[in-house]
Every structure is written in C-alpha cells, then in structure tokens.
PDB file of C-alpha atoms in Angstrom:
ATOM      1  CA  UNK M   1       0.000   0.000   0.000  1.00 88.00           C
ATOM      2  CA  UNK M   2       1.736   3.266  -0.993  1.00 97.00           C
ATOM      3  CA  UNK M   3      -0.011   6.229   1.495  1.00 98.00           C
ATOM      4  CA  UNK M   4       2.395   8.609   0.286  1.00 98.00           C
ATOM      5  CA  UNK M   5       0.941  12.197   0.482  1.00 97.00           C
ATOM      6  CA  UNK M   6      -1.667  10.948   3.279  1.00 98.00           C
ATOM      7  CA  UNK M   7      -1.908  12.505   6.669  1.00 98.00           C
ATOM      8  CA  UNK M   8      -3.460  10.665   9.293  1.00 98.00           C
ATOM      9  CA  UNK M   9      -4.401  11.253  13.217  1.00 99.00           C
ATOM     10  CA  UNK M  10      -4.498   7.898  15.221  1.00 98.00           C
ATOM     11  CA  UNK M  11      -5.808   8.716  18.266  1.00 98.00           C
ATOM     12  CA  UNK M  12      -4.357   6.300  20.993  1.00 98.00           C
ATOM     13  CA  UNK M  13      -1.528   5.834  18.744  1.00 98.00           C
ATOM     14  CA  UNK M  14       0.794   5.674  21.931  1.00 97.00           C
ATOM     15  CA  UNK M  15       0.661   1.468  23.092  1.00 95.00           C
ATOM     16  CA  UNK M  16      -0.652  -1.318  21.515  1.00 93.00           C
ATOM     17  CA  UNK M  17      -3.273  -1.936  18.601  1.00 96.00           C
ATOM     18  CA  UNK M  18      -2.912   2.661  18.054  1.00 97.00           C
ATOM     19  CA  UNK M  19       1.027   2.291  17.811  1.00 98.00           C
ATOM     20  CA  UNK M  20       0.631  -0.739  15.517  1.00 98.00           C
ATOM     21  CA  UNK M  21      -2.068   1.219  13.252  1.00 98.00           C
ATOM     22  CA  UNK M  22       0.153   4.414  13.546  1.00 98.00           C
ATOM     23  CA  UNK M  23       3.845   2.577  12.561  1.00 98.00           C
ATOM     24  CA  UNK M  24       1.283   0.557   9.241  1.00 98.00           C
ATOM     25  CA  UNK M  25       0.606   3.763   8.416  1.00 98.00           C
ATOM     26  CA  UNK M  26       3.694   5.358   8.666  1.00 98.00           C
ATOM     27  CA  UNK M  27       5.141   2.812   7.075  1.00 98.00           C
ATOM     28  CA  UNK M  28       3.218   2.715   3.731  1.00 98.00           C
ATOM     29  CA  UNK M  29       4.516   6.594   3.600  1.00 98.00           C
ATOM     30  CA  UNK M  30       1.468   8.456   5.885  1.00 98.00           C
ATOM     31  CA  UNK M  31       2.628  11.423   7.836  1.00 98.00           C
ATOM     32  CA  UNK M  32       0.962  10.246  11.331  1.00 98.00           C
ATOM     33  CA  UNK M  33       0.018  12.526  14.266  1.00 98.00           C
ATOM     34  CA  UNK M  34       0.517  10.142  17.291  1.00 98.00           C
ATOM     35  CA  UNK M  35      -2.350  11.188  19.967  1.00 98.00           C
ATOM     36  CA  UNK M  36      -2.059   9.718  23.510  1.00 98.00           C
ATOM     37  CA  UNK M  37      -2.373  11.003  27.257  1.00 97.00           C
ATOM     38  CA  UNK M  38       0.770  10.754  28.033  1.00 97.00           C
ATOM     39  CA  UNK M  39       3.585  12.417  27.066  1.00 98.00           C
ATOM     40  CA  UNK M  40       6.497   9.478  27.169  1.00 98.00           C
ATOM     41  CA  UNK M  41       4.329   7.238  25.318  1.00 98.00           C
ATOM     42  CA  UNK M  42       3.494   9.479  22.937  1.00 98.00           C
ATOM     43  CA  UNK M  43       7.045  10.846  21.891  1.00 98.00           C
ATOM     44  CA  UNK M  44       8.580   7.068  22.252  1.00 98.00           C
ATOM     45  CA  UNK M  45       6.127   6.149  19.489  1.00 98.00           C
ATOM     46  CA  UNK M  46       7.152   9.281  17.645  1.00 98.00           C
ATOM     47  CA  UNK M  47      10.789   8.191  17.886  1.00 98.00           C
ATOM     48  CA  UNK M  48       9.745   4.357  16.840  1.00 98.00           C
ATOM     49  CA  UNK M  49       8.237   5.717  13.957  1.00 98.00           C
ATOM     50  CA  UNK M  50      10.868   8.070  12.981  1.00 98.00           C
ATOM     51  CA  UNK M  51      13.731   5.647  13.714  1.00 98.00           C
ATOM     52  CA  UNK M  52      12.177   3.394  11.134  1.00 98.00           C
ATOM     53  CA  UNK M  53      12.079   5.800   8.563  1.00 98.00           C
ATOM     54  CA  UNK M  54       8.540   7.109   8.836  1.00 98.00           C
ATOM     55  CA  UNK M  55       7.440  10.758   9.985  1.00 98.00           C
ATOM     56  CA  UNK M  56       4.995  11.596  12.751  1.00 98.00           C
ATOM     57  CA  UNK M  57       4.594  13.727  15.555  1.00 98.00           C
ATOM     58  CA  UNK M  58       3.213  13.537  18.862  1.00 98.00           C
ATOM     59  CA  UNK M  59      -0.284  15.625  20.019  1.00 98.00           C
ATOM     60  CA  UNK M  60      -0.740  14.250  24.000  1.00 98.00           C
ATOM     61  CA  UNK M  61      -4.024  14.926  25.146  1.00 98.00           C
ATOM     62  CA  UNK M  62      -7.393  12.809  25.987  1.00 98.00           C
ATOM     63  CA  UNK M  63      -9.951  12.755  23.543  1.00 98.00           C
ATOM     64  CA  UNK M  64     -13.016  13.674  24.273  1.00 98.00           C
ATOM     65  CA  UNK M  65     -13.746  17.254  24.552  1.00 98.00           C
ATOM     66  CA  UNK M  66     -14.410  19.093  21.522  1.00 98.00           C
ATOM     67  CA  UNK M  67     -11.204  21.028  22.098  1.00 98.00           C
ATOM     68  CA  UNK M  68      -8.946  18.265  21.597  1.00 98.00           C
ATOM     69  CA  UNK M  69     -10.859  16.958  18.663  1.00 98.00           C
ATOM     70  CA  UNK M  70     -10.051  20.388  16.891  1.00 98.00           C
ATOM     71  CA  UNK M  71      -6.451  20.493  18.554  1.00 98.00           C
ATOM     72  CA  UNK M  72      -5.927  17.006  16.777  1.00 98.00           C
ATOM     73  CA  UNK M  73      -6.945  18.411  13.564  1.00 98.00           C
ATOM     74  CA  UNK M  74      -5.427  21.729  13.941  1.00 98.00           C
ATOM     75  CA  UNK M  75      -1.920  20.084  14.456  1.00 98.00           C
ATOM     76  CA  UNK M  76      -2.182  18.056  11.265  1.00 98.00           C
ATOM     77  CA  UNK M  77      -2.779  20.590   8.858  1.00 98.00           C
ATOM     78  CA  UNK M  78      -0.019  22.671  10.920  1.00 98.00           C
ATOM     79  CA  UNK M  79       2.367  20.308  10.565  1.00 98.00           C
ATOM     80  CA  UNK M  80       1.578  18.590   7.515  1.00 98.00           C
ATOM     81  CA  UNK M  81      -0.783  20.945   5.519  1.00 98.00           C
ATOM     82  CA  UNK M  82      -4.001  18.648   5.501  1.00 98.00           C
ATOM     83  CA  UNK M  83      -5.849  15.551   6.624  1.00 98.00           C
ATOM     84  CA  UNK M  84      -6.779  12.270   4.649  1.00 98.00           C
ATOM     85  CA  UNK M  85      -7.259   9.648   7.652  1.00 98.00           C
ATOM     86  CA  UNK M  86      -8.688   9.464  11.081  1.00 99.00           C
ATOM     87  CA  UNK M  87      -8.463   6.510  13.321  1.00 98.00           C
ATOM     88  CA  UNK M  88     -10.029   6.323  16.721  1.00 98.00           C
ATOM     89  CA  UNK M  89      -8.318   4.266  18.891  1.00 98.00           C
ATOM     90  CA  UNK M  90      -8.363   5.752  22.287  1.00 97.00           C
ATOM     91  CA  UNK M  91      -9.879   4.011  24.748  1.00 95.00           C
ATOM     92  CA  UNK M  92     -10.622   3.037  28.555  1.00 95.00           C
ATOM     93  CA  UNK M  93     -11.940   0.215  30.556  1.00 94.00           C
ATOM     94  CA  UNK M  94     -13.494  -0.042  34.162  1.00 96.00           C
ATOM     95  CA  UNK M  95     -14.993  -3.031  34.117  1.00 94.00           C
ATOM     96  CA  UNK M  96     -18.164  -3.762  36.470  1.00 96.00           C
ATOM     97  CA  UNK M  97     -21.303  -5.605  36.852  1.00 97.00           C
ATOM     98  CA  UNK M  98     -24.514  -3.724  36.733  1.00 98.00           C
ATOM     99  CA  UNK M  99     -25.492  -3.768  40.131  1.00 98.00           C
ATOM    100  CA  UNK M 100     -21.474  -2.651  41.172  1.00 98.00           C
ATOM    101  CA  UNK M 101     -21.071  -0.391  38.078  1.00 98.00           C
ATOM    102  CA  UNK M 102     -20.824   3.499  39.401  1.00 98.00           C
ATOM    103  CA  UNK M 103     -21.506   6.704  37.812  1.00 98.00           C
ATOM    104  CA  UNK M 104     -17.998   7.470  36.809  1.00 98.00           C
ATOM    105  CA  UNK M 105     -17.220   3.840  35.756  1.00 98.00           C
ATOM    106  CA  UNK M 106     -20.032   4.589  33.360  1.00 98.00           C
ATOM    107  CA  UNK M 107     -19.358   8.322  32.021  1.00 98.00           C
ATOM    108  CA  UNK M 108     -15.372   7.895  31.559  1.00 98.00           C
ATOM    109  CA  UNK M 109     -15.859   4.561  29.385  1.00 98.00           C
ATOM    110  CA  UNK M 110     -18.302   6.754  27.389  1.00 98.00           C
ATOM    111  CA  UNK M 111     -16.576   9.752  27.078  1.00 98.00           C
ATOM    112  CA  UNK M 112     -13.383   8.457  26.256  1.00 98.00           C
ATOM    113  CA  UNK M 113     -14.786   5.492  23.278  1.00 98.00           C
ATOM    114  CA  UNK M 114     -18.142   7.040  22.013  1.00 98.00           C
ATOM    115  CA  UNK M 115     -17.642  11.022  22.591  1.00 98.00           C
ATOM    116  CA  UNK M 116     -14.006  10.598  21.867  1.00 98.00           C
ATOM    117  CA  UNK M 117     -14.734   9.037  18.659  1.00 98.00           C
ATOM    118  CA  UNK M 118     -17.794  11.373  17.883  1.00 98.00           C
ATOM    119  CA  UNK M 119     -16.145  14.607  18.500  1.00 98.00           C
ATOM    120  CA  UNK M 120     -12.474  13.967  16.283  1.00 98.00           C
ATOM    121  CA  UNK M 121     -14.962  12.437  13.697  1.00 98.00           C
ATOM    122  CA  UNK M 122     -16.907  15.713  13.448  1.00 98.00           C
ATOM    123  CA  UNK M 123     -13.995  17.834  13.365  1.00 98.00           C
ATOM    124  CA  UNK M 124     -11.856  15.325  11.027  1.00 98.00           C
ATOM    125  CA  UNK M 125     -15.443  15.369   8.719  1.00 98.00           C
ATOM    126  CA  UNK M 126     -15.148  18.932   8.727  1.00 98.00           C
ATOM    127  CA  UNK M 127     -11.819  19.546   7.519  1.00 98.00           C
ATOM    128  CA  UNK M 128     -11.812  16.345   4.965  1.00 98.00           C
ATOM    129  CA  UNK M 129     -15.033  18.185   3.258  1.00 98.00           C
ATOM    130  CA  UNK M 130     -13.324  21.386   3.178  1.00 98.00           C
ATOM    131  CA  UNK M 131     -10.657  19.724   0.979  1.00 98.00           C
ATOM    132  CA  UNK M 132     -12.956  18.051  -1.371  1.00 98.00           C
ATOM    133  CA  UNK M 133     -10.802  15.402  -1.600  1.00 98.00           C
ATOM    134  CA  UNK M 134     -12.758  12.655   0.001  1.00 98.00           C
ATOM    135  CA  UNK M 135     -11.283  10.904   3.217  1.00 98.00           C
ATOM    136  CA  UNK M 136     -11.222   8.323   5.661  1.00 98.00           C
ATOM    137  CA  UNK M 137     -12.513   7.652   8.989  1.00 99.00           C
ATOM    138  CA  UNK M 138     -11.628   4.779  10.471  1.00 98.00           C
ATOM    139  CA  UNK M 139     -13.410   3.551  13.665  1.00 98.00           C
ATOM    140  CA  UNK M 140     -12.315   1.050  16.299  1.00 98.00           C
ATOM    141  CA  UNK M 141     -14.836  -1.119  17.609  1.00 97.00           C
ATOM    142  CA  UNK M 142     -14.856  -4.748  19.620  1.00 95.00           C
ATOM    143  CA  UNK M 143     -16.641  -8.280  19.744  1.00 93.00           C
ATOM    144  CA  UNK M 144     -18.265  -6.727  22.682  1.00 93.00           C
ATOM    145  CA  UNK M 145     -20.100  -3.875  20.965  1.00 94.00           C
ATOM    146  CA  UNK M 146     -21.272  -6.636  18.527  1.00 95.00           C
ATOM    147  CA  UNK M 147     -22.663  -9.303  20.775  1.00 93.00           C
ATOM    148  CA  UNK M 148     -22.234  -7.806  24.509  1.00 94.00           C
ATOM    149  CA  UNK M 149     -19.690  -8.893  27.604  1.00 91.00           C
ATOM    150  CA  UNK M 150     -19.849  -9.480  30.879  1.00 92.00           C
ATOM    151  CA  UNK M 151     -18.963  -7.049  33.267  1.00 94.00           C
ATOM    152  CA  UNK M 152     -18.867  -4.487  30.101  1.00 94.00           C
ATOM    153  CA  UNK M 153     -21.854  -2.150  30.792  1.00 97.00           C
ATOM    154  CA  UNK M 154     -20.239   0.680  29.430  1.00 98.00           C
ATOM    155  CA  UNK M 155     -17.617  -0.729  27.140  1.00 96.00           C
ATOM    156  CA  UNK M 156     -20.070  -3.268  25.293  1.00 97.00           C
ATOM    157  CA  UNK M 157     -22.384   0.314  24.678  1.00 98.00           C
ATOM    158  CA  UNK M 158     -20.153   2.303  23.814  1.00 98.00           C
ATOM    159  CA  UNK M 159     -18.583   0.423  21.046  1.00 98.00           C
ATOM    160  CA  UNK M 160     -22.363  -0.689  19.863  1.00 98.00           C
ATOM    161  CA  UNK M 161     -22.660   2.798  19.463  1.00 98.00           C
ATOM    162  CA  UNK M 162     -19.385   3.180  17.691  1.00 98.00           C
ATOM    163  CA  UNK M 163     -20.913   0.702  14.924  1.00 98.00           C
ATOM    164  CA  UNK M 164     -24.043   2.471  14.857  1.00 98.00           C
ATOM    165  CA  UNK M 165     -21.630   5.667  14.122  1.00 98.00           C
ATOM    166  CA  UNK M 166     -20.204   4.142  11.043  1.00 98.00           C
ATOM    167  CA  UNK M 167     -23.403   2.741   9.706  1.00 98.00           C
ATOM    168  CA  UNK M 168     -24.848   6.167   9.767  1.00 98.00           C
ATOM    169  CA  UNK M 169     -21.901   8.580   8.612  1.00 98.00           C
ATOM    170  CA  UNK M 170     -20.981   6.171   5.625  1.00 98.00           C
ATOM    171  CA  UNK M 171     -24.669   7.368   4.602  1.00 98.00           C
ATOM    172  CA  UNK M 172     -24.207  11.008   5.072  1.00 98.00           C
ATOM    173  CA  UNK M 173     -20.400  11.213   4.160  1.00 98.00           C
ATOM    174  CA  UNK M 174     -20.986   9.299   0.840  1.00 98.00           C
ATOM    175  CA  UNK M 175     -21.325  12.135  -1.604  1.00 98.00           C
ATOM    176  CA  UNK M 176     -18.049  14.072  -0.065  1.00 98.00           C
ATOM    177  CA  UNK M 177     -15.953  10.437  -0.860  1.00 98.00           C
ATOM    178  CA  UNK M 178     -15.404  10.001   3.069  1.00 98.00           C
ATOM    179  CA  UNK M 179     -15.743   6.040   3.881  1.00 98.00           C
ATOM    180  CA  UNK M 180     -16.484   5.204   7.251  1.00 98.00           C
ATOM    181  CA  UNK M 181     -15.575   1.865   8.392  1.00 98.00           C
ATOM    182  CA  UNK M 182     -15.585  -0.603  11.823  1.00 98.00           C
ATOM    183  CA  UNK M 183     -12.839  -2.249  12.755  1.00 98.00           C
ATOM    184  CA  UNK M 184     -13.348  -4.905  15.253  1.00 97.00           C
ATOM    185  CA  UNK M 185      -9.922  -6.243  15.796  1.00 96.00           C
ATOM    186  CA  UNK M 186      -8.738  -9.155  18.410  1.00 91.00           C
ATOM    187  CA  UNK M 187      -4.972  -8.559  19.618  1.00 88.00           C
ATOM    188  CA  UNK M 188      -3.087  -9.203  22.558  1.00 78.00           C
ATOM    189  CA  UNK M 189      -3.359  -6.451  24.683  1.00 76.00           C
ATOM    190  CA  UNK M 190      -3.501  -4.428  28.429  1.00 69.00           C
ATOM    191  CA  UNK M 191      -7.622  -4.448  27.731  1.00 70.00           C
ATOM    192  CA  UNK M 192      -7.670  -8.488  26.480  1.00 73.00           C
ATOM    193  CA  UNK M 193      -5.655  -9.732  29.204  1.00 71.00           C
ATOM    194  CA  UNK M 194      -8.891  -9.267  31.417  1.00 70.00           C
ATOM    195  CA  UNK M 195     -10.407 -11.727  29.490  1.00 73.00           C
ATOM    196  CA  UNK M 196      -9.937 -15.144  31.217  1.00 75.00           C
ATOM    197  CA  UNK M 197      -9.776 -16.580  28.339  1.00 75.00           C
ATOM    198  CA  UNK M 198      -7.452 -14.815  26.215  1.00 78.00           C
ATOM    199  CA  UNK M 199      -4.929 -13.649  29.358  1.00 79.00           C
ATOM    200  CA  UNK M 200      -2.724 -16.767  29.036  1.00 81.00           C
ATOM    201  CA  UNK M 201      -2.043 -15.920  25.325  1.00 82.00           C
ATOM    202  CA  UNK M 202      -1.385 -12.189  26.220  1.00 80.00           C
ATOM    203  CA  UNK M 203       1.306 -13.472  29.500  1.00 82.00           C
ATOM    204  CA  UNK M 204       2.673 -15.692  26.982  1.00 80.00           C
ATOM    205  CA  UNK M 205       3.121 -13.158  24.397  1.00 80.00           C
ATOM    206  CA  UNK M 206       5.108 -10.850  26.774  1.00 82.00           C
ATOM    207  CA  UNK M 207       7.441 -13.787  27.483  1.00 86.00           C
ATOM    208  CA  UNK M 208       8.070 -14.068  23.667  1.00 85.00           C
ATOM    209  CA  UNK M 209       6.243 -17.357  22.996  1.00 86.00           C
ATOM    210  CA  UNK M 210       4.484 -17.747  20.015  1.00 85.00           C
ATOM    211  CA  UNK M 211       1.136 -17.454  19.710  1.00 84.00           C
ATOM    212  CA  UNK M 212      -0.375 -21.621  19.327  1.00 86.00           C
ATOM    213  CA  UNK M 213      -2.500 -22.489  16.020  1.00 88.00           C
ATOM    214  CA  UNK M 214      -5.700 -22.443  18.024  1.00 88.00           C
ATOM    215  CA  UNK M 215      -5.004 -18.938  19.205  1.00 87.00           C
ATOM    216  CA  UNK M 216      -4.361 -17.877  16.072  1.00 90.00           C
ATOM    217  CA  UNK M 217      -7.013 -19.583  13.632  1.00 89.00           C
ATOM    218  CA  UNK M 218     -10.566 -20.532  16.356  1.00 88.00           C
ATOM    219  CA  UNK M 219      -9.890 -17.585  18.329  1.00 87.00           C
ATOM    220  CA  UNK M 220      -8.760 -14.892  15.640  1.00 89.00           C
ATOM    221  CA  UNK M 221      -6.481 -14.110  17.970  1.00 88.00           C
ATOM    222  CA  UNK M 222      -3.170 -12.419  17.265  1.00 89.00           C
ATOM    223  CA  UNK M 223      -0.704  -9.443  17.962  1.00 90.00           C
ATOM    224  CA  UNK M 224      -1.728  -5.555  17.650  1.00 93.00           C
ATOM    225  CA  UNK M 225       0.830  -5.873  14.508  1.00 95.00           C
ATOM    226  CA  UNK M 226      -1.877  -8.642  12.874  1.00 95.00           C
ATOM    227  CA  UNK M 227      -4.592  -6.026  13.011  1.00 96.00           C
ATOM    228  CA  UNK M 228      -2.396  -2.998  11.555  1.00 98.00           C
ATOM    229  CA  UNK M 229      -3.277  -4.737   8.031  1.00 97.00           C
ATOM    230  CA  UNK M 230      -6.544  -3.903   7.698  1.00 98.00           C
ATOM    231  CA  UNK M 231      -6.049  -0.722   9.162  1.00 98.00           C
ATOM    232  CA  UNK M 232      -3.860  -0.114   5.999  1.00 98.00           C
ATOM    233  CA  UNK M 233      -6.006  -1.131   3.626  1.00 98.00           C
ATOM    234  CA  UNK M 234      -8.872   0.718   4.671  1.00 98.00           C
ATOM    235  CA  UNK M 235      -6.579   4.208   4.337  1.00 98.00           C
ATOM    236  CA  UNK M 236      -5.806   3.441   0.872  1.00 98.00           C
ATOM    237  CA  UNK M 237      -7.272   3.649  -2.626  1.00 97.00           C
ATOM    238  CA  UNK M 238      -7.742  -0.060  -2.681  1.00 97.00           C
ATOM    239  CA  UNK M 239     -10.675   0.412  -0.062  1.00 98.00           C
ATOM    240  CA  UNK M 240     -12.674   3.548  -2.006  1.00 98.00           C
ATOM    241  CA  UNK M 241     -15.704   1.685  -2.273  1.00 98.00           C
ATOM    242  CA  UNK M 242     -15.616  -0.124   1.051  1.00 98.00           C
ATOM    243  CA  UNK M 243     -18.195   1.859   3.768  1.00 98.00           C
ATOM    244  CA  UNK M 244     -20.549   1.587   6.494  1.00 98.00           C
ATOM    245  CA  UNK M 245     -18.882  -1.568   7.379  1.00 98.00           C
ATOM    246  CA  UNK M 246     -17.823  -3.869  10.764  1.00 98.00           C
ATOM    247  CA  UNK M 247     -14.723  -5.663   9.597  1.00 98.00           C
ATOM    248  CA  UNK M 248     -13.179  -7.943  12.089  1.00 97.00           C
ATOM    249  CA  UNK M 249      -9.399  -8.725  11.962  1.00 97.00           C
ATOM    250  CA  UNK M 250      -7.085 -11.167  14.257  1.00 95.00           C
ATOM    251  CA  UNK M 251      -4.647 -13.607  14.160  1.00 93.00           C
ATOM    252  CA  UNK M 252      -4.820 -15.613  11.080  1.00 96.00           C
ATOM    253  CA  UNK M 253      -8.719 -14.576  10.741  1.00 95.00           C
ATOM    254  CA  UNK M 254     -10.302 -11.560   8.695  1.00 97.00           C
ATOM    255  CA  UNK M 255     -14.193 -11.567   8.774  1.00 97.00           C
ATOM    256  CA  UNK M 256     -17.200  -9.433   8.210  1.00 97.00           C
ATOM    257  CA  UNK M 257     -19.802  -8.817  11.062  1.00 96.00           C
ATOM    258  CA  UNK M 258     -23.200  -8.603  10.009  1.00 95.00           C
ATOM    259  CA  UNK M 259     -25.086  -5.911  10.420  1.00 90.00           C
ATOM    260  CA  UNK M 260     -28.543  -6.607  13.082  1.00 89.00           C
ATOM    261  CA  UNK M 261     -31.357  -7.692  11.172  1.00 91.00           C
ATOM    262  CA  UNK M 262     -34.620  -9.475  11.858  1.00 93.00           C
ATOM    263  CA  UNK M 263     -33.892 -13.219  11.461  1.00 93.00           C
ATOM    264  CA  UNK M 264     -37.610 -14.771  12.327  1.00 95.00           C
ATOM    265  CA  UNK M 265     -40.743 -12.863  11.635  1.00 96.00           C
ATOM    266  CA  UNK M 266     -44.611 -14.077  12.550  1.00 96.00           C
ATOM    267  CA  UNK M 267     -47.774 -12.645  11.729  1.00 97.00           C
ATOM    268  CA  UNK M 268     -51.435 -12.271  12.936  1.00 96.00           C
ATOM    269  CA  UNK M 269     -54.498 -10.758  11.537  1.00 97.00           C
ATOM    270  CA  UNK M 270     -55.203  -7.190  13.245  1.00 97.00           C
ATOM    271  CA  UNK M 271     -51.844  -7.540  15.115  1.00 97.00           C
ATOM    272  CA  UNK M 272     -50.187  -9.430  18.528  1.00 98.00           C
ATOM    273  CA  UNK M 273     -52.007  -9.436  21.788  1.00 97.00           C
ATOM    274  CA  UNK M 274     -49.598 -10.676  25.150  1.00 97.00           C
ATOM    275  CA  UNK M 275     -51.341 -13.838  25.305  1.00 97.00           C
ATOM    276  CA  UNK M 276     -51.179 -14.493  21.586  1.00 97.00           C
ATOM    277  CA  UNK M 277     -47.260 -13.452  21.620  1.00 97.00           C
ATOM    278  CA  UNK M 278     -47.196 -16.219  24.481  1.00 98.00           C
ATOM    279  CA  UNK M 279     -48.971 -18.877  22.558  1.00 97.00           C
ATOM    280  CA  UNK M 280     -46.862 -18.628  19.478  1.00 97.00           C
ATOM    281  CA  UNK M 281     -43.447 -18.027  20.984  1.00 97.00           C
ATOM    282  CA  UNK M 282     -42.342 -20.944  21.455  1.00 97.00           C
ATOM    283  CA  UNK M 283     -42.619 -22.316  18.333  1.00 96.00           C
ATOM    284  CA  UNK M 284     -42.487 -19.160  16.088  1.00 96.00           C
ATOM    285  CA  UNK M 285     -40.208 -16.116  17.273  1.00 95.00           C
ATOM    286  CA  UNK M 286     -39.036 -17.980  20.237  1.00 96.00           C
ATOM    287  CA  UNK M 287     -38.121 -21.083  18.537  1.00 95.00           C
ATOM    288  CA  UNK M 288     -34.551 -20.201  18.119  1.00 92.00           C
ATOM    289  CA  UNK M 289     -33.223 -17.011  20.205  1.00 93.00           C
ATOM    290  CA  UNK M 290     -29.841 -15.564  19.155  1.00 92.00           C
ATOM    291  CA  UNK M 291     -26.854 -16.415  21.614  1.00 91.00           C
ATOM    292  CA  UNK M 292     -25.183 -13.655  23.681  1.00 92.00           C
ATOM    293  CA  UNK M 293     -21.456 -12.600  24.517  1.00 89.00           C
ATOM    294  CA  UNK M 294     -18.192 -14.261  22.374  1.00 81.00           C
ATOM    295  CA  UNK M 295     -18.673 -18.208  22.070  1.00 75.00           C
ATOM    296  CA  UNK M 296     -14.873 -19.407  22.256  1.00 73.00           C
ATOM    297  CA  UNK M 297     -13.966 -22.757  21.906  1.00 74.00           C
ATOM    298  CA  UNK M 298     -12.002 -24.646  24.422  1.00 73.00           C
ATOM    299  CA  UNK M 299      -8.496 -25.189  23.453  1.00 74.00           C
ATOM    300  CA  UNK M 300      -6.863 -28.676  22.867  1.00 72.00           C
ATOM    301  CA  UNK M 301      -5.594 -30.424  25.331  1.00 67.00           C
ATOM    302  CA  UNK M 302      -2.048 -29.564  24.257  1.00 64.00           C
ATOM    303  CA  UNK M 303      -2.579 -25.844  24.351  1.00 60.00           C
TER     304      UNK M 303
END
C-alpha cells in the first residue's frame, strides 16, 4: 500500500493496537500525528516511527472534549498541511457488573470510546469536506459492541454505538468520498488480558512465545501488529468503495460482522395481543433465540 501524500491522526496511537495502526501507516509513507495522554508514550512512538524511517509527531491529550478533537486536527494541517485519515483508537476500561457499576465507571468509558470518537470524527469530517478530496474515517470497535460482555456495561455500549456511528456517517459522508468503516480487531493487549480466556495468550506473548494455532485460527487471535493490516487497507485507494462496514481482523482470521437484522418474523391478523405473543413463541419467534457474549472454543488439550 503506498499512502504517500496521506496525513493521518491515530488517536491512541501511543501502546498497543494505536502504535501498531500508527507505525502501518507510517510505514506505507502516511505522515501520522501520534495522539495519547501521556507524554512518554506518545514521543517514544514518535521516535519508533521516525527511527524506522517514517514521519509523525506527537499531540498528548485525551480525547473527548471538543477542544482536543479540533487540537488534533489543527496540528495536522499545521504540521503537515491537511488531513486524509482518522483513526479512533483511544480508549478506557473499568470493568463492572450492573449492580457494582458506578456513575464514573459509566461516564469515563463513554466519554473516552463514544464522545471521543464522535467529537475527532466531526472535526476530522469537517476539515476532509473542506478539501474536497474525500477521506477516511476509520473507527475502532470490539466483539463486545457486537454481541455484549460481561462485566462491560459501558464498554459493550459504547462500542455498539461506535458501529451504529459508522453505519450512519458512511450514509451522510458518501457524496463528499469520506468512507467510514468498523474495525473490530482481536490482539493481545492491556484491555484483552482481562479476558480469562485470552490472558494466558497475552502473558505468553510478553514472554516471547508464540502465539499456538488455536489462538491464532478458532480464536482470531493475534498481535496488535496482525490487526495494523486492515487498518492499511482501509486508508488506501484499494478500499474507495468499502463503507458503512464492521470488519473484524485477528490472528490468522479476517471476517465481516453482520449488520442486526430481523432473522424470524410471525404474523397475525389485526396484530399481537400478550397472550397471543405467548402462545406462538415458542414455536415461532421464540423457537430459536440468538446467543449472547463471544462463544470461544475450548483449546486442545495440548494448548
């Protein structure tokens, strides 16, 4: 992929899945603008970047606010004279079961994943239709936002709403040329490794070990560095006619969530009383409900 002449903003772009998308990027020839809260992070992945030939710079701030939406912006037409790509990355967890979930457990996940990614989007939207040049915004979303987790109130919203987001702007960003795309991505990382599932992979990972077969292929399950592809792809030319879409990416696995749609339907003459609905359940609507949360398989024996 040859991004030469693209400037993008990865917001998040510090640690994990955001450096990997930042140094793909950068490394197809993108000028990057590396967002994160902190400052180290943020000029380390400048210096990773830079020390492998690319060119970025570092904007530390949290997303969120309107102010650092236009701040993130601002700095990339500064420093680079205008803006092609947008990737929302930043993100938060504070994991909690309903009944133990607080007020601020609730607001920061929000803030930080659905205002975060609402507020650059608007101001990245802005400036991409002021240059007439068409654009792309490039959403992060997760398995959770698609089908719901456990102790993920917030998170499992928030990113169902960050589908929802690029459903809806593909529509109304069409006729400037801006695609909007999902991507749900699966990577070892500080957020999976509270999966119980998933956390041996990620400790195993840090020790160097090689990620099994299983891992890899029935759990889509990879490094931050096997989702940077796709985040590649959807920057460039090659993906001009790919919008409003959830595109999952891991390991060895590259998919395509469906969108929600009505799988069963029943009918009745002048319409559905309760006791009717309770009659025909069972063997109409009812007859098959849809699953919730990530159904992973149980590794081999050997793994």
């Amino acid at each position: 992929m040859d991004l030469s002449g693209k400037v993008a903003i990865v917001t998040g772009g510090g640690r994990g899945l955001g450096l990997a998308y930042a140094k793909e990027l950068a490394s197809a020839g993108a000028k990057v603008v590396v967002n994160d809260v902190d400052t180290g992070t943020a000029e380390a992945a400048v210096q990773e970047i830079a020390g492998a030939g690319g060119t970025a710079v570092a904007e530390v701030a949290a997303v969120g606010p309107t102010e650092t939406a236009e701040a993130l912006v601002d700095r990339a037409v500064t420093e680079f004279g205008r803006l092609d790509v947008l990737v929302t990355n930043a993100g938060v967890l504070r994991d909690r079961v309903l009944w133990k979930m607080t007020d601020e457990d609730f607001d920061t996940v929000v803030h930080v994943h659905l205002r975060g990614t609402f507020t650059c989007a608007r101001a990245a939207a802005r400036r991409m239709r002021e240059q007439g040049e068409g654009g792309r915004l490039i959403l992060v979303g997760s398995p959770a936002g698609q089908r719901g987790n456990f102790g993920q109130t917030n998170y499992s919203a928030a990113k169902a709403g960050i589908a929802a987001f690029a459903r809806t702007w593909s529509m109304e960003l069409a006729r400037a040329g801006i695609t909007v795309n999902a991507v749900i991505p699966v990577a070892a990382t500080a957020m999976t490794e509270t999966i119980p599932a998933l956390a041996p992979y990620v400790e195993a990972q840090r020790r160097g070990e090689p990620m099994p077969p299983f891992a890899r292929r029935a759990l889509a399950f990879g490094t931050p560095e096997d989702a940077a592809g796709l985040v590649g792809f959807l920057a460039s030319d090659a993906a001009a006619d790919v919008t409003g879409q959830c595109i999952g990416i891991g390991g060895d696995r590259l998919s395509l969530w469906s969108h929600p749609a009505q799988v069963v339907s029943a009918y009745a003459d002048g319409g559905w009383s309760a006791d009717a609905i309770a009659q025909a359940w069972p063997t109409t609507v009812g007859a098959r409900p849809e699953s919730v949360g990530e159904q992973l398989p149980e590794p081999p024996a050997d793994q």
